[in-house]
Tab-separated table of C-alpha atoms in Angstrom:
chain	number	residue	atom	x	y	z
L	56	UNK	CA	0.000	0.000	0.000
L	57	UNK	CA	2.721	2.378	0.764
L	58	UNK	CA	4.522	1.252	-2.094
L	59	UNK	CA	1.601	2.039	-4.179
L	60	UNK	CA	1.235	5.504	-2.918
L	61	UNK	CA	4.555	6.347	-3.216
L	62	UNK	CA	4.314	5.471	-6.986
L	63	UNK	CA	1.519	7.086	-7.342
L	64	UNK	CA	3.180	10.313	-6.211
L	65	UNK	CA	5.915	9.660	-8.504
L	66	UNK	CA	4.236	9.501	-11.217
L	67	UNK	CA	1.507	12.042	-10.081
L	68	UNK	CA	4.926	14.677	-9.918
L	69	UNK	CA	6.121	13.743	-13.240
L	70	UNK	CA	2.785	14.229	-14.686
L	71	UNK	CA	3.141	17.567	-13.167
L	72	UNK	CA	6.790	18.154	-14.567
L	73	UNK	CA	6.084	18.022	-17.849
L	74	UNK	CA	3.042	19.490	-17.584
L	75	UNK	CA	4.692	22.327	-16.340
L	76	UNK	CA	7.810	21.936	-19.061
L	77	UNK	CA	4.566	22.530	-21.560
L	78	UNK	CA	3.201	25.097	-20.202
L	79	UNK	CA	6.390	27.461	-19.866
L	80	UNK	CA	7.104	26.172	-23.873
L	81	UNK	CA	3.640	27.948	-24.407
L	82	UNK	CA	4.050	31.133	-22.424
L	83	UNK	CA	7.607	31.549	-24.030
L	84	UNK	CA	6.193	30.900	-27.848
L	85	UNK	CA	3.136	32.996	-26.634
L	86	UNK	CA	4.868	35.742	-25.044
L	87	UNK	CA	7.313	36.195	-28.639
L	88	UNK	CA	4.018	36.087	-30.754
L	89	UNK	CA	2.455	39.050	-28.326
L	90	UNK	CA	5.552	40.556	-28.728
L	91	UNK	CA	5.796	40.951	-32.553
L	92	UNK	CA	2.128	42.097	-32.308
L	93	UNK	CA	3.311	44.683	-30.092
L	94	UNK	CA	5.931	45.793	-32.458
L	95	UNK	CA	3.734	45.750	-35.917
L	96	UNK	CA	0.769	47.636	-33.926
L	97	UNK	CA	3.673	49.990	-32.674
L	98	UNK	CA	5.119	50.775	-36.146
L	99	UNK	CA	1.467	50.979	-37.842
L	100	UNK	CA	0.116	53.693	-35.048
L	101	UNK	CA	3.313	55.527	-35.577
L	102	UNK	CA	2.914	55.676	-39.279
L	103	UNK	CA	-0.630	56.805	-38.596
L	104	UNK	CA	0.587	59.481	-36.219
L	105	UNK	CA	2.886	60.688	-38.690
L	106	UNK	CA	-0.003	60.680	-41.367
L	107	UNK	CA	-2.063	63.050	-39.162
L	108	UNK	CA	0.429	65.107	-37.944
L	109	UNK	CA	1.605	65.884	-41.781
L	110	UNK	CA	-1.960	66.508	-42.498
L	111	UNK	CA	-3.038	68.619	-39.915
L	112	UNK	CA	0.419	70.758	-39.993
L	113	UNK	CA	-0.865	71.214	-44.214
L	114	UNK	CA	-4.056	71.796	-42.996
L	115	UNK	CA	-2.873	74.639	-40.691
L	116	UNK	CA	-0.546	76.246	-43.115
L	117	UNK	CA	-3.168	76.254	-45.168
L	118	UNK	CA	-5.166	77.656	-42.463
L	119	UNK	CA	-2.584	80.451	-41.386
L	120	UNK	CA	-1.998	81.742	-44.900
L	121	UNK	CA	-5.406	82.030	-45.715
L	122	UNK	CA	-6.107	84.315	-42.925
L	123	UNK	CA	-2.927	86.508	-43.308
L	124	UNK	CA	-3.820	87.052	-47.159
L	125	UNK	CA	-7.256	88.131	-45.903
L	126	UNK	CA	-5.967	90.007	-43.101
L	127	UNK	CA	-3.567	91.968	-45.465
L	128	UNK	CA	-6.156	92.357	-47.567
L	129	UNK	CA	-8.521	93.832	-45.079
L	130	UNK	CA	-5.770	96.093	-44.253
L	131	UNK	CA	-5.002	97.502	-47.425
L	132	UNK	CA	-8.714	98.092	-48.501
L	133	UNK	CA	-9.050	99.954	-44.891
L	134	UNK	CA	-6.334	102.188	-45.266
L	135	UNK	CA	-7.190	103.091	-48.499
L	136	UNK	CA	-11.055	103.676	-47.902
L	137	UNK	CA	-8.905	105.912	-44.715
L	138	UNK	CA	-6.842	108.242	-46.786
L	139	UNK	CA	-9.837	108.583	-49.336
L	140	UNK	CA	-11.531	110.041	-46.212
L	141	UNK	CA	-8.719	111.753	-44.815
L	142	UNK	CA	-8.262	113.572	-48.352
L	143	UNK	CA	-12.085	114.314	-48.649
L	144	UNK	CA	-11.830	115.951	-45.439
L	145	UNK	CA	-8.757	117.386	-45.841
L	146	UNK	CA	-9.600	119.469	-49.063
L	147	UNK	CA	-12.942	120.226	-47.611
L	148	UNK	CA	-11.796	122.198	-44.696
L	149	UNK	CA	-8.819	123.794	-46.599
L	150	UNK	CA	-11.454	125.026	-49.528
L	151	UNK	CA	-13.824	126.113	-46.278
L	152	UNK	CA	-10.765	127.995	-44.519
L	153	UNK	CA	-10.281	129.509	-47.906
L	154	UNK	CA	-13.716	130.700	-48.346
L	155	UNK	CA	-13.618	132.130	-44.792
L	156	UNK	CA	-10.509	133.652	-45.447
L	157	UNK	CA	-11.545	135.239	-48.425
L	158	UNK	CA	-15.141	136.533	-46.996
L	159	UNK	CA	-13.883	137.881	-43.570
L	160	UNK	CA	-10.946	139.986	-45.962
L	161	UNK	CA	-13.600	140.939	-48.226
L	162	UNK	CA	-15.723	142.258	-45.270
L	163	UNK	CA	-12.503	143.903	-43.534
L	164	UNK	CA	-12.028	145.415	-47.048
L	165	UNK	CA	-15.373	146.945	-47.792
L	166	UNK	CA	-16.106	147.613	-44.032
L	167	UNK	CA	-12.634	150.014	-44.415
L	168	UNK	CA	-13.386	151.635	-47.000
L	169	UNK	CA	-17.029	152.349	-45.249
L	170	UNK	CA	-15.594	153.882	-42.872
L	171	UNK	CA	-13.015	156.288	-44.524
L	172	UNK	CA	-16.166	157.088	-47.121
L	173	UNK	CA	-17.592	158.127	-43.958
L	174	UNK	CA	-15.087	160.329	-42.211
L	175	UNK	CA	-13.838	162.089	-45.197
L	176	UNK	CA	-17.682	163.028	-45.730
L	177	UNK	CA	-17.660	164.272	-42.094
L	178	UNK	CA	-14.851	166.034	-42.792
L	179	UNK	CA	-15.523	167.739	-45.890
L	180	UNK	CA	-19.492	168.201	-44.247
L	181	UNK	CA	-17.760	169.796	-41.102
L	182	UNK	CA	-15.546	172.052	-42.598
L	183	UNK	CA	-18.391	173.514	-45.076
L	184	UNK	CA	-20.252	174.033	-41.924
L	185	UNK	CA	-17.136	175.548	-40.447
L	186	UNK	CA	-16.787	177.665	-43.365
L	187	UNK	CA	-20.807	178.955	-43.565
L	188	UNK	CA	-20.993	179.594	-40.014
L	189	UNK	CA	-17.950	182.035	-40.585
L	190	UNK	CA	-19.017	183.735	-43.493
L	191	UNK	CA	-22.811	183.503	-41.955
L	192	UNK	CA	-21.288	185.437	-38.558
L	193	UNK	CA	-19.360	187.488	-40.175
L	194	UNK	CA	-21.570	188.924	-42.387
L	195	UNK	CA	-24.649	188.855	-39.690
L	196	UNK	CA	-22.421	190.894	-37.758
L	197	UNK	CA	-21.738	193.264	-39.939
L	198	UNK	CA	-25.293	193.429	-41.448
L	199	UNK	CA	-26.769	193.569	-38.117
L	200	UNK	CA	-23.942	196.338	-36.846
L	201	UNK	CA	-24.627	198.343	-39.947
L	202	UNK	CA	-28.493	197.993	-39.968
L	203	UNK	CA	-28.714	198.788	-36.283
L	204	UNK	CA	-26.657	202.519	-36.723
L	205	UNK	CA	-28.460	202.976	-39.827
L	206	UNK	CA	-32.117	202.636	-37.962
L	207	UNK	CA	-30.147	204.814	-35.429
L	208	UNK	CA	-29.427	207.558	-38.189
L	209	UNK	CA	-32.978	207.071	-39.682
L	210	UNK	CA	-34.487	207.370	-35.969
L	211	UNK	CA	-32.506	210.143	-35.367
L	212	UNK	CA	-33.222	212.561	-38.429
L	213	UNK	CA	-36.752	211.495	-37.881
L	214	UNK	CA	-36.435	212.876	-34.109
L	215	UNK	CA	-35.281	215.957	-35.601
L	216	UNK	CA	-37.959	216.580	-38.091
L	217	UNK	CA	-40.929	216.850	-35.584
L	218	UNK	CA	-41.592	217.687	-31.839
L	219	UNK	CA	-44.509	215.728	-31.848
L	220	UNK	CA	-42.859	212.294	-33.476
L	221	UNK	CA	-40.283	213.338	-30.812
L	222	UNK	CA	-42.387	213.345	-28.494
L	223	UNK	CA	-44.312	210.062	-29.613
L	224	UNK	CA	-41.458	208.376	-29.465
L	225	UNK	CA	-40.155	209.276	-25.861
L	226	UNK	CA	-43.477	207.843	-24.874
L	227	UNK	CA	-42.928	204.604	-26.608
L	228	UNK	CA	-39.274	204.426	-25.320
L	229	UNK	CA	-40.622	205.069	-22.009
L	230	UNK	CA	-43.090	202.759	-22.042
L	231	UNK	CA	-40.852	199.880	-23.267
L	232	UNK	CA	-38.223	200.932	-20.633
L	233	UNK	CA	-40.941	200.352	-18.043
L	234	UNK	CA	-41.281	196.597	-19.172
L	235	UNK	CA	-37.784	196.118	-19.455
L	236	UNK	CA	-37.293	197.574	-16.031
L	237	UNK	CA	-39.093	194.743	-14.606
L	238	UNK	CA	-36.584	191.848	-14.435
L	239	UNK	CA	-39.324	188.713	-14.686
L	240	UNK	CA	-40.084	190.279	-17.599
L	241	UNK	CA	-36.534	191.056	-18.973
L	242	UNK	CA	-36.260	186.964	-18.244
L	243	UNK	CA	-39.476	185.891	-19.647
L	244	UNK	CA	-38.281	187.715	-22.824
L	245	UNK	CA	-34.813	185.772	-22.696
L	246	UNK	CA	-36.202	182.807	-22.183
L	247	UNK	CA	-38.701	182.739	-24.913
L	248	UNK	CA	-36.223	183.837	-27.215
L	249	UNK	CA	-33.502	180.885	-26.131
L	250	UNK	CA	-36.704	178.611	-26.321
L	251	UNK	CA	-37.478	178.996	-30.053
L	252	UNK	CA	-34.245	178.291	-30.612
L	253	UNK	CA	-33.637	174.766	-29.256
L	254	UNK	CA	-37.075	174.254	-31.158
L	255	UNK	CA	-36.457	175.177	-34.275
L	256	UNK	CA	-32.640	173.082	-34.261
L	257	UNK	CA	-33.113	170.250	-31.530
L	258	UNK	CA	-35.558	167.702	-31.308
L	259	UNK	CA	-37.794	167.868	-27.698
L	260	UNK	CA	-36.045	164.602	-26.778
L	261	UNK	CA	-32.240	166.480	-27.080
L	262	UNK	CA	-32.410	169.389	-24.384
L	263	UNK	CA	-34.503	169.250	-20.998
L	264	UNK	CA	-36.875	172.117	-19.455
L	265	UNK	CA	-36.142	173.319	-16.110
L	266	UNK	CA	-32.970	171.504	-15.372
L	267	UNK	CA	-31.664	170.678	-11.429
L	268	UNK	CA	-28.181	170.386	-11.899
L	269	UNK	CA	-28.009	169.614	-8.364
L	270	UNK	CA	-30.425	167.200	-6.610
L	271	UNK	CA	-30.437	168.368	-3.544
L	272	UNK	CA	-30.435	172.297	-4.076
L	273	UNK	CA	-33.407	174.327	-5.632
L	274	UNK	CA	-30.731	176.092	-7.878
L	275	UNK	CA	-33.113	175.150	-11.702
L	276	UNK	CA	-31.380	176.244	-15.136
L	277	UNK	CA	-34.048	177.009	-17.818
L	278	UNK	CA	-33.014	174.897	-20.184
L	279	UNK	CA	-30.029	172.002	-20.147
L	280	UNK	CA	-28.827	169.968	-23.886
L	281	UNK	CA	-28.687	166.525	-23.455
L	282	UNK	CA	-25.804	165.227	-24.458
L	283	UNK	CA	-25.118	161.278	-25.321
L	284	UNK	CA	-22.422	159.340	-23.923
L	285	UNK	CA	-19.813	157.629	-26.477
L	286	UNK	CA	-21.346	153.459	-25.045
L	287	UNK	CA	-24.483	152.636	-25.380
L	288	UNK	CA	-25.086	152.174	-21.851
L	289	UNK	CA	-23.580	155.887	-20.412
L	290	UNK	CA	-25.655	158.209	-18.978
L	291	UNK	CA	-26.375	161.378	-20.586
L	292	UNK	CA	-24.426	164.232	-20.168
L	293	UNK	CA	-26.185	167.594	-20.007
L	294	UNK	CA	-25.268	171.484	-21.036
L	295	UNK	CA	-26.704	174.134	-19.518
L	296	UNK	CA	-27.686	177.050	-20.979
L	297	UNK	CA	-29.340	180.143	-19.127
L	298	UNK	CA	-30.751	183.717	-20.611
L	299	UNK	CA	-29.154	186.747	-19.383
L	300	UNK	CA	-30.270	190.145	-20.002
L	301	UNK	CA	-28.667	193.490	-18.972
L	302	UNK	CA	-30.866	195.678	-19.971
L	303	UNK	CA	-29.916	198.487	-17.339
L	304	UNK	CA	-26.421	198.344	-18.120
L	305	UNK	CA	-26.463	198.318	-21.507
L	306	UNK	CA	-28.430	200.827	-22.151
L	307	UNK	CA	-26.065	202.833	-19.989
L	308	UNK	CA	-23.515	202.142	-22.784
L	309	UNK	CA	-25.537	202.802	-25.266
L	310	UNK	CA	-26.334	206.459	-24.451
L	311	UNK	CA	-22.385	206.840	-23.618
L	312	UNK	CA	-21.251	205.480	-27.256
L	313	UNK	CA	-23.616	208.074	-28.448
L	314	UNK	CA	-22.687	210.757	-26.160
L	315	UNK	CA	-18.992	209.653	-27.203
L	316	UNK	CA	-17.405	210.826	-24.368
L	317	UNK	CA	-14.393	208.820	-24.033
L	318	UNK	CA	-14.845	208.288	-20.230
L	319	UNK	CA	-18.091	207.916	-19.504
L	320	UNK	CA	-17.844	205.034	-22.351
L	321	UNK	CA	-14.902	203.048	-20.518
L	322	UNK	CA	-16.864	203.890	-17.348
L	323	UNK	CA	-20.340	202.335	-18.978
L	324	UNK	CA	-17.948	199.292	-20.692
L	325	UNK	CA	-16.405	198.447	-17.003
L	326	UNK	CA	-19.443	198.511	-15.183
L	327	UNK	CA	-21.307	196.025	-18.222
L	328	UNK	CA	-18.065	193.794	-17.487
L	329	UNK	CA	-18.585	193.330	-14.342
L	330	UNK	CA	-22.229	192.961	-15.064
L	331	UNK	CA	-21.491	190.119	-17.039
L	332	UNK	CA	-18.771	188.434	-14.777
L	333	UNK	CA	-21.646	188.532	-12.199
L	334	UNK	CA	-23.792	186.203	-14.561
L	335	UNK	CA	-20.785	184.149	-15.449
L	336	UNK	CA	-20.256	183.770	-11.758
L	337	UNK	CA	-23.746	182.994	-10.592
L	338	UNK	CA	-24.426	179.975	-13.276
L	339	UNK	CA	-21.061	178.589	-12.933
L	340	UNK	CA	-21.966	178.627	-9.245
L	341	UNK	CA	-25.437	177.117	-9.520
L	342	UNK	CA	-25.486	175.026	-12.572
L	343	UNK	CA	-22.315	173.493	-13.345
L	344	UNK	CA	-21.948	170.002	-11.823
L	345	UNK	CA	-19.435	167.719	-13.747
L	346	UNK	CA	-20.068	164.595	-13.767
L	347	UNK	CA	-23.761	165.220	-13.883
L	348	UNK	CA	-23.109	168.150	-16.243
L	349	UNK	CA	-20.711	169.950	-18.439
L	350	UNK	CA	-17.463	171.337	-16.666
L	351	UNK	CA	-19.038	174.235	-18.653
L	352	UNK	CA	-22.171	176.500	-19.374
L	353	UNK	CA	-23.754	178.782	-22.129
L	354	UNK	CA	-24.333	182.256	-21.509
L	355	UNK	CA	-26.824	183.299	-23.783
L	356	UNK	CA	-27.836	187.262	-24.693
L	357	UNK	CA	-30.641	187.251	-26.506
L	358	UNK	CA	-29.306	190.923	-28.398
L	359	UNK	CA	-27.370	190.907	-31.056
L	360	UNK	CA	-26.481	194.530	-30.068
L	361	UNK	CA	-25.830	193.295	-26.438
L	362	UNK	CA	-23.738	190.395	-27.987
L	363	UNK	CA	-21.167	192.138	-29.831
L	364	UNK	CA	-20.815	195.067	-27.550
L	365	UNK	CA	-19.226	192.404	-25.185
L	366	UNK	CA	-17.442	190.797	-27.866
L	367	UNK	CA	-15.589	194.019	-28.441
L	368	UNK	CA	-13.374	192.852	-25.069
L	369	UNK	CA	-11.729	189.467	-26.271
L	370	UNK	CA	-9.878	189.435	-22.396
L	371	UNK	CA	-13.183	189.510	-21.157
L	372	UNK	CA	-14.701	186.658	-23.198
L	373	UNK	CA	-11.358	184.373	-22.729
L	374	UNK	CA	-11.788	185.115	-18.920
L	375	UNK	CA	-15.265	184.008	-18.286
L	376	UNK	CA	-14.310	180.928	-20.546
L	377	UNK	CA	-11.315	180.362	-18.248
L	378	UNK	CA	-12.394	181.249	-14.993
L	379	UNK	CA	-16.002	180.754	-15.043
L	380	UNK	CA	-15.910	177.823	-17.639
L	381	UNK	CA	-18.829	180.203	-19.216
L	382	UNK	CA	-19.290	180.681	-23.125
L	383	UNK	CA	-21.523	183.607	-24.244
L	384	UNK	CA	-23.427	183.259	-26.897
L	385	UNK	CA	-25.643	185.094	-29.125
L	386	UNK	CA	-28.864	184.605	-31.229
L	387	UNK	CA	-26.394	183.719	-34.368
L	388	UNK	CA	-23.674	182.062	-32.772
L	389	UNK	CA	-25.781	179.521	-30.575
L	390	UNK	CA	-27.499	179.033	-33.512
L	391	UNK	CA	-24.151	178.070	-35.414
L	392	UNK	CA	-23.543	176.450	-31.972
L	393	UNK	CA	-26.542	173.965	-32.286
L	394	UNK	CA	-26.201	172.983	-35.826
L	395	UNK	CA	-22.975	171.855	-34.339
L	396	UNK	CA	-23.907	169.669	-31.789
L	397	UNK	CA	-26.370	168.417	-34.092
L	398	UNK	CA	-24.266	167.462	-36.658
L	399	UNK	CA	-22.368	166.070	-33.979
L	400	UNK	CA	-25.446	163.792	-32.319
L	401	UNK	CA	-25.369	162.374	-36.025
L	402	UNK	CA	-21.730	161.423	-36.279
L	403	UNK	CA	-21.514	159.908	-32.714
L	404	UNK	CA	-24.669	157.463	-34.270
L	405	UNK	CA	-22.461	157.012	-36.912
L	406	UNK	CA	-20.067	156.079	-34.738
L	407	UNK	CA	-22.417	153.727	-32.916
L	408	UNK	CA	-23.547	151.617	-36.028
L	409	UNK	CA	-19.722	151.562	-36.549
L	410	UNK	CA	-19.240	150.113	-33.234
L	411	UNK	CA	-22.040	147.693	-34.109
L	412	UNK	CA	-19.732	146.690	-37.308
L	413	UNK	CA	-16.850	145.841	-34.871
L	414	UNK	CA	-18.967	144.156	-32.434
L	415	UNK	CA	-20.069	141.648	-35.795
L	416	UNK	CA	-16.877	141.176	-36.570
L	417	UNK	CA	-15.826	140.121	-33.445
L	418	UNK	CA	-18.687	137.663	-33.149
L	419	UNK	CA	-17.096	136.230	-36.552
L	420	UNK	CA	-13.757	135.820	-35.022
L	421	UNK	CA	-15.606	133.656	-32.022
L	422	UNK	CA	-17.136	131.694	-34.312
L	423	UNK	CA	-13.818	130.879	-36.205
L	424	UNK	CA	-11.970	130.066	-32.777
L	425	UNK	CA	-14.993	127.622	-32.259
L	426	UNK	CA	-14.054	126.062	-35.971
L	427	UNK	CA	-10.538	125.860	-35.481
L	428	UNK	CA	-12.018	123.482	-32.486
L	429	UNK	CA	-14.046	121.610	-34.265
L	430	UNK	CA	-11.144	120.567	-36.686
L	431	UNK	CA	-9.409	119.894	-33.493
L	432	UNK	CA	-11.844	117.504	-32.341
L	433	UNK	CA	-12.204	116.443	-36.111
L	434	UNK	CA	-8.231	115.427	-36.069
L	435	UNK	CA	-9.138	113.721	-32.658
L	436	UNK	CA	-11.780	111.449	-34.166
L	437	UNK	CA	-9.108	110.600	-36.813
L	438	UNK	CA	-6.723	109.521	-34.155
L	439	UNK	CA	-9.452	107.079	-32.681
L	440	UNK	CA	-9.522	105.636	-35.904
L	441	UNK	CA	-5.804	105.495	-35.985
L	442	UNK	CA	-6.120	103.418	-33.156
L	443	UNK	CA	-8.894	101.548	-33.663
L	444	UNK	CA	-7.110	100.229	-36.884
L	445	UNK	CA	-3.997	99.242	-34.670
L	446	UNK	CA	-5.927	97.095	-32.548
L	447	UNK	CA	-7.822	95.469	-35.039
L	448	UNK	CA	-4.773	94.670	-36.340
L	449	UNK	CA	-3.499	93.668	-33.188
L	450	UNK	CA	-6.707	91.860	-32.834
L	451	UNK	CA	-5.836	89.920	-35.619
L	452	UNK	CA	-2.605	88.778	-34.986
L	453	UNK	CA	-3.724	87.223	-31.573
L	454	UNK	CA	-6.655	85.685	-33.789
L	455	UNK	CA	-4.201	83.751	-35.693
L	456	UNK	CA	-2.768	82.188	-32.601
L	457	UNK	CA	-5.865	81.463	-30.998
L	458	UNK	CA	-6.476	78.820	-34.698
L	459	UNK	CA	-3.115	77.394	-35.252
L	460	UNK	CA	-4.756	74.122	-34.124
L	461	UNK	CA	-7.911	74.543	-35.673
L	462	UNK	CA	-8.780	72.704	-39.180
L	463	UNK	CA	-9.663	75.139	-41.795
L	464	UNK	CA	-13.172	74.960	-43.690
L	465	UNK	CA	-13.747	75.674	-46.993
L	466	UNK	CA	-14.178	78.610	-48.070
L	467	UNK	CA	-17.641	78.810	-49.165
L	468	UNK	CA	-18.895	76.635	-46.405
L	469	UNK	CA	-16.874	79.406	-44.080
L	470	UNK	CA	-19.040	82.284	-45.561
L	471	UNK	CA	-22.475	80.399	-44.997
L	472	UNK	CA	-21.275	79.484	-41.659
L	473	UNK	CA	-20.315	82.874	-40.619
L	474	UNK	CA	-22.855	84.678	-43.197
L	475	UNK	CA	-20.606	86.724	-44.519
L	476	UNK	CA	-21.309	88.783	-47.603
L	477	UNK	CA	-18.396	90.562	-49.594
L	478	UNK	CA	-20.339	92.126	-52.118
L	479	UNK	CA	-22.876	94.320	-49.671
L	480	UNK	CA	-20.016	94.586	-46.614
L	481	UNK	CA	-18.039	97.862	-46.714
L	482	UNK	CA	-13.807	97.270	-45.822
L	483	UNK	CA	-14.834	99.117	-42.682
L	484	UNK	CA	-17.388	96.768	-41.895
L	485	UNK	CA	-15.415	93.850	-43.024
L	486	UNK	CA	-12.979	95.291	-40.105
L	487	UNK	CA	-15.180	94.728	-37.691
L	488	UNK	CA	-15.681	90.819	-38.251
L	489	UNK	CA	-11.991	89.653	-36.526
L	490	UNK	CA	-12.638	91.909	-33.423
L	491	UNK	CA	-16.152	89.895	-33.191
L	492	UNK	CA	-14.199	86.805	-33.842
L	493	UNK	CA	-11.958	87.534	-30.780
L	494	UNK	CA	-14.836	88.875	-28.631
L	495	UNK	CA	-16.634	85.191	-28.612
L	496	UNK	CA	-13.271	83.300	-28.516
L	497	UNK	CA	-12.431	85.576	-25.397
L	498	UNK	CA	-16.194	84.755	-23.888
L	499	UNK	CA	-15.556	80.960	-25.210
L	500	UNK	CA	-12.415	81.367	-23.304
């Protein structure tokens, strides 16, 4: 029994020997087959590697130059559609600054020779005037000086024919002396006279009527010329102008000229200077207050006669004026005087509208400062374009990196796919397609 167990395991382990001899023959011959599967499937997935690489890198050459020819091309149609417009604009504003040019000198030009058509008329208008009121004063004076010794004469020889015209007329004389005695009246006379006038030369709105040169004083001037101020906006300046009448005193010197004794004349003529330097005195005292009026007044005698017998003492005309800041005047001469300052009121509106001129003009050179910003902002907007360009461009170039490793599409499958259309698209709109391409690829990304 032992002996047949032992056998048994004997044989039992060589059973198992070569069992096991055949089973490491198989793994061995197995394991080599495996092995040169490994190596053929090794060799044919590198070949197909190599396949697809070569492909893909054609593909994305393909791919990359595509995309740079239509960059470039982009580019080029851009810039040129760019300096089309920058040359449109460009001779556009030069032909405007032209035309500006050209109208403001035109305006300059004609607005020049306005104004020296204007003063040499002024001119040549003010020294006629000068000229007439000369002649007209001299020969008043000497028409009124003669008239009044020939009535004189006449009166005289007619005293001399008859007691009773003598007599007539001593009662007339005396009856006018008794209204000229009375000094209201002597001044109602005056003032009447000085008031017909302004009238007859000023418009009501030029002079005033009972004038307070002072507004806290009673002091009143009869009558006061309104003056205008050079601006629009001054005040008015006012003359004043009051009626004097001597009567007393003149007569005085009357009946001494025709007594012609020497010294009783220079007597009379003293005492009628003083007479007047009293006036001069008393208006310069209660109606002359600069900057409300004048730093002068007018005197005004409202006798021709009275007029020139005080003009006969130049020192005492150039003294009032200097002292007294008083000018005496006379029916003719503030007559002359008026026509003056009315030919005056008219050039100083002259003047105004001329003023006016300026002012335009200088509301055209505003407006042309505000042009000259508008091309700056103009040049801006060109800039931003500038720079819009360069980062499209940019834009582009980081485009092409983002589809190195992307397979490119043909090309009319790309245009239904991204529904583009060449023929309706402007280059400026075409620009605008990479910078949408890298918005979603950003928002992808």
């Amino acid at each position: 029994m032992m002996q047949s167990i032992g056998n048994f395991d004997r044989a039992l382990r060589d059973e198992m020997q070569r069992t096991r001899t055949e089973l490491m023959a198989m793994l061995g011959q197995n394991r080599k087959e495996l092995n040169n599967r490994l190596i053929q499937l090794n060799k044919q997935l590198n070949n197909d590697f190599a396949r697809n690489r070569r492909e893909l890198s054609d593909n994305l050459a393909s791919l990359t130059a595509q995309i740079n020819t239509d960059a470039a091309s982009n580019r080029e149609e851009l810039r040129q559609s760019l300096d089309a417009f920058t040359t449109t604009v460009n001779n556009r504003l030069t032909s405007l600054d032209t035309n500006l040019r050209t109208s403001l000198e035109n305006l300059r030009q004609q607005n020049e020779e306005k104004l020296t058509q204007i003063q040499q008329n002024n001119e040549t208008k003010l020294e006629e005037m000068r000229r007439t009121v000369d002649e007209r004063l001299q020969t008043t004076l000497e028409t009124r000086l003669a008239s009044s010794f020939q009535q004189v004469s006449e009166q005289l020889d007619r005293v001399h024919q008859g007691l009773g015209e003598m007599q007539t007329l001593a009662s007339g004389v005396g009856d006018l002396k008794r209204v000229l005695s009375n000094v209201k009246n002597r001044g109602v006379m005056g003032e009447i006279q000085l008031s017909n006038l302004l009238e007859q030369i000023l418009t009501p709105e030029q002079y005033v009527i009972n004038f307070r040169p002072f507004k806290r004083r009673e002091e009143i001037v009869e009558f006061a010329i309104r003056l205008p101020g050079r601006d629009m906006d001054a005040e008015s300046l006012y003359l004043p102008v009051d009626a004097k009448f001597p009567i007393e005193v003149y007569e005085r010197m009357t009946t001494a000229l025709e007594g012609a004794d020497v010294e009783e004349i220079t007597l009379r003529r003293s005492e009628l200077d003083k007479s007047i330097r009293t006036c001069a005195k008393q208006i310069r005292d209660k109606y002359i207050n600069p900057p409300l009026t004048t730093d002068f007044a007018l005197m005004f005698l409202p006798m021709e006669g009275l007029f020139a017998e005080v003009m006969r003492s130049p020192e005492l005309f150039e003294t009032i004026r200097r002292d007294y800041h008083v000018i005496i005047t006379g029916p003719t001469t503030l007559t002359a005087l008026l026509n003056s300052l009315q030919m005056g009121f008219r050039t100083l509106a002259i003047e105004k509208r001329s003023s006016e001129v300026w002012k335009l003009l200088g509301a055209i050179k505003t407006e042309f400062g505000k042009f000259g910003d508008v091309l700056s902002r103009t040049q801006k907007k060109l800039q931003e374009a500038s720079n819009v360009i360069e980062s499209a461009n940019e834009r582009t170039r980081v485009i092409q990196r983002k589809l190195r490793n992307i397979e490119e599409l043909p090309h009319e499958e790309a245009q239904d796919l991204l529904e583009l259309n060449q023929e309706s698209e402007s280059p400026i709109e075409d620009a605008s397609f990479p910078s949408a391409l890298f918005a979603d690829d950003e928002t992808s990304g």
